[in-house]
Every structure is written in structure tokens, then in C-alpha cells.
């Protein structure tokens, strides 16, 4: 087992879900100081590690999306891929940190910028104010080998809330559920045909003519395609399992939400998924994820969505469209955690990284990604820095199917060493 993988295994055993990563922060600070680096930590818990007068900064985030049993992670290897048992793995982005730890062991005169809470809205990146020295920054948060990322989507979370009242219902009571769908990243996987548990449940309720909604708990994270959705409903006709939908009759006669039928209608009207493709880049240009809907026993209705677009004009359009839709159903809307797109930029630095990628993999291409990389936010704060992003091959991040190809990790590290030597 390589030193990178050993360090990664160590990181998996230190809890670092978003907003709950203090233990990993403390570990990384101590690790760097023990190896003679200067370390600064700001109020947002970003970590800035440096030595000498570096020209290159390596950047990654140290939080992860915890799905399934995470942060209790038990890894295993299958046909060259590392996975986690019933949990997200956290290779996004701890594998990058493991690479940095190996470089710190070797005392490389570099800057290392480790940001906090990237997975819940690039919170750490938005709060950055360190006096960075380097002229170049290599982000290590991409998820395909032999590709150099030079642009990314911007994003915004659009949420809605309203309060409903309960009224008398009729008919039998059922739990209607969709559980254990594959899930996936709400950006890079949004065009892969992965079903949303919320949309599957909504379609079933509409087809069965259900209008009496008691409660609804659906989705797991704003940046993940929903894997699970559970509704309690009342129906005057029998309900039965169909496809991914399971039904269970309950011996109860609860009251129903007065506007429950409108919630079901909204789910079916919501245009979850890709709205527009970017033909020149071969990726989605505009998309939105219907992430979570909760209707609790006190009548509180909450809906959370995550929009992405490759330019800010398109992001503003889908944000406003979503706000109008939610408002038409009586929701008070709020736009949160908005971050800028990183406009694709070919520079001498990206060409250098691309050349080094070609030398190792025999091929490479310049790409943009339909997900939020921190480069867009950081570039606004440090306009003099040139950026590029690379990373090993990771599949199905933000889900319990997350996996990383181990050979890709080693070869990507070869590219990283070659870039460091050239810079």
C-alpha cells in the first residue's frame, strides 16, 4: 500500500462531515507544524500551510458529504477501486489531502490551502483573506484522470418555507416510500439518468390520485440527488407497491395538510434535472436538483433546491424561475450560498499542467465541470493567481456508491510531482 493510501485510510477514521470537521482540522494543523511548516487558521477554520517563498499553491477542501454510515467509514478494495461499506468514502476530497501530506513529509516548499465546509456552499472559500504568496494554484478537487479543468459552474441554493394547517381526512392511512435509490452528485451526475426519489414518489402519488398528505420527509443533502423519500398519506382507494415504490397500510386516522395536494402538484411540476446542455463543452449548461422536501407534523413545509449554471446570467435566470414557481405555491423564498462560475481560461499554466498530464497518461484534454470548484470564488479574491484543477478518477461522489480508482491516484500524483518540478 502506498503512503498516499495509508494517509487516506488515516483520514477516513477522523470524522470530517461538513460543519463537524474540527478533529480533522486539529490533526492537519499538528501534522504540518510537526514537519516545520508555518500554519494559520482563520475564523472559518480554513487552514493555510506554507514554507519559504513558494510559487505554487495546492488547494483542496477537508470536509466531506456524509451519506449512509459515514463518518463511520470501513474501506475495502474491489477490482482496483476503493469503496466504503454502506457509506460515502470521502475520497472527495481527502485523497487530495493525503497527497499533500506525502509532500509535507518531503518538506516541499509549497503553499497548501485547505478550505472548510466546501460541500455546503463553499463557505470557507468565501471567507478567505490569507496573504497568499504563490502565483499559481492547482486545485485537486476534480474527479477524472487525464483531464485538466479550467472552468466550473456557479451555483445557488433556492429554498422555500410556508406554514400549513391540519384538517380532517378520510380513507385508509398509508406509508408510501421510495428507498435506496443510487443517488449521486447533484452536479456531475445530474445528466446521468439517476432517478430522484422525490420525483419517483411524486409521480406515484399523482398517478394514484392522492391528494391527502399527512407528512413528507424526502432527500438527504442539497448537493445530492435524493435517494430516499417517505410520505404518510390517506387514500379512499387501496394502494399497492409498484416499481420502486413500496406501500404499507397503517392503523391510524391522522389529520391531513390542508394544502397537501398542492405540495404533490409542485413536486410533479418541478423541472428537476438538466435544463440546457452546453454543446461546446459537452456538459450541462443549466441544471437544478430538487434536493429535499419536508412536511412536518406541525404544518411546516420546507423545500430545498440546488441550481447550477456555467455562466452567471443563466444562473440568475434559473434562480428567478425557481423563486417564481415556489412563490406561486405560497412559499417564502430565500437564495443561499451563491457562488460564481469560473469562466474557462486557457493560460500558460493550464497548458503546462495539460502537457504534464499527457506525459503521464498519454492523453489529456482541457475541460470544464458542471459542479462548483472553489477556483471561481478564490479567483475573485486573488485575481493575480492562475488556476487549474486536476484529480484522480472518482465515481458517484456524495453517495454510498462513491469509489476511487487506486491506480489513478498514483498516476495523478506523478502528474502533481511533475508540475511541482516544472514550476
mmCIF file of N, CA, C and O in Angstrom, residues 42 63 127-128 192 227 283 333 338 347:
data_model
loop_
_atom_site.group_PDB
_atom_site.id
_atom_site.type_symbol
_atom_site.label_atom_id
_atom_site.label_comp_id
_atom_site.label_asym_id
_atom_site.label_seq_id
_atom_site.Cartn_x
_atom_site.Cartn_y
_atom_site.Cartn_z
ATOM 1 N N UNK A 42 -8.036 30.531 10.102
ATOM 2 C CA UNK A 42 -8.890 31.704 10.258
ATOM 3 C C UNK A 42 -10.197 31.340 10.974
ATOM 4 O O UNK A 42 -10.398 30.196 11.400
ATOM 5 N N UNK A 63 -13.661 19.000 4.281
ATOM 6 C CA UNK A 63 -14.934 18.418 4.723
ATOM 7 C C UNK A 63 -15.420 17.416 3.678
ATOM 8 O O UNK A 63 -14.910 17.376 2.553
ATOM 9 N N UNK A 127 -14.787 32.979 2.701
ATOM 10 C CA UNK A 127 -14.271 33.757 3.835
ATOM 11 C C UNK A 127 -12.762 33.968 3.786
ATOM 12 O O UNK A 127 -12.196 34.583 4.687
ATOM 13 N N UNK A 128 -12.104 33.513 2.738
ATOM 14 C CA UNK A 128 -10.643 33.581 2.679
ATOM 15 C C UNK A 128 -10.118 35.010 2.702
ATOM 16 O O UNK A 128 -10.660 35.897 2.038
ATOM 17 N N UNK A 192 -26.888 11.933 -15.779
ATOM 18 C CA UNK A 192 -26.635 10.502 -15.952
ATOM 19 C C UNK A 192 -27.887 9.634 -15.828
ATOM 20 O O UNK A 192 -27.787 8.404 -15.759
ATOM 21 N N UNK A 227 -32.012 9.975 -2.608
ATOM 22 C CA UNK A 227 -32.063 8.509 -2.621
ATOM 23 C C UNK A 227 -33.311 7.968 -1.942
ATOM 24 O O UNK A 227 -33.741 6.848 -2.243
ATOM 25 N N UNK A 283 -21.219 19.277 -21.646
ATOM 26 C CA UNK A 283 -21.705 19.088 -20.277
ATOM 27 C C UNK A 283 -22.984 19.906 -20.098
ATOM 28 O O UNK A 283 -23.291 20.769 -20.931
ATOM 29 N N UNK A 333 -39.435 32.549 -0.210
ATOM 30 C CA UNK A 333 -38.199 32.015 -0.782
ATOM 31 C C UNK A 333 -36.971 32.745 -0.261
ATOM 32 O O UNK A 333 -37.033 33.894 0.185
ATOM 33 N N UNK A 338 -24.743 31.398 -2.665
ATOM 34 C CA UNK A 338 -24.496 31.638 -4.088
ATOM 35 C C UNK A 338 -22.991 31.778 -4.320
ATOM 36 O O UNK A 338 -22.286 32.430 -3.552
ATOM 37 N N UNK A 347 -4.455 29.275 -20.087
ATOM 38 C CA UNK A 347 -3.285 30.092 -19.788
ATOM 39 C C UNK A 347 -2.030 29.247 -19.967
ATOM 40 O O UNK A 347 -2.101 28.035 -20.213
#
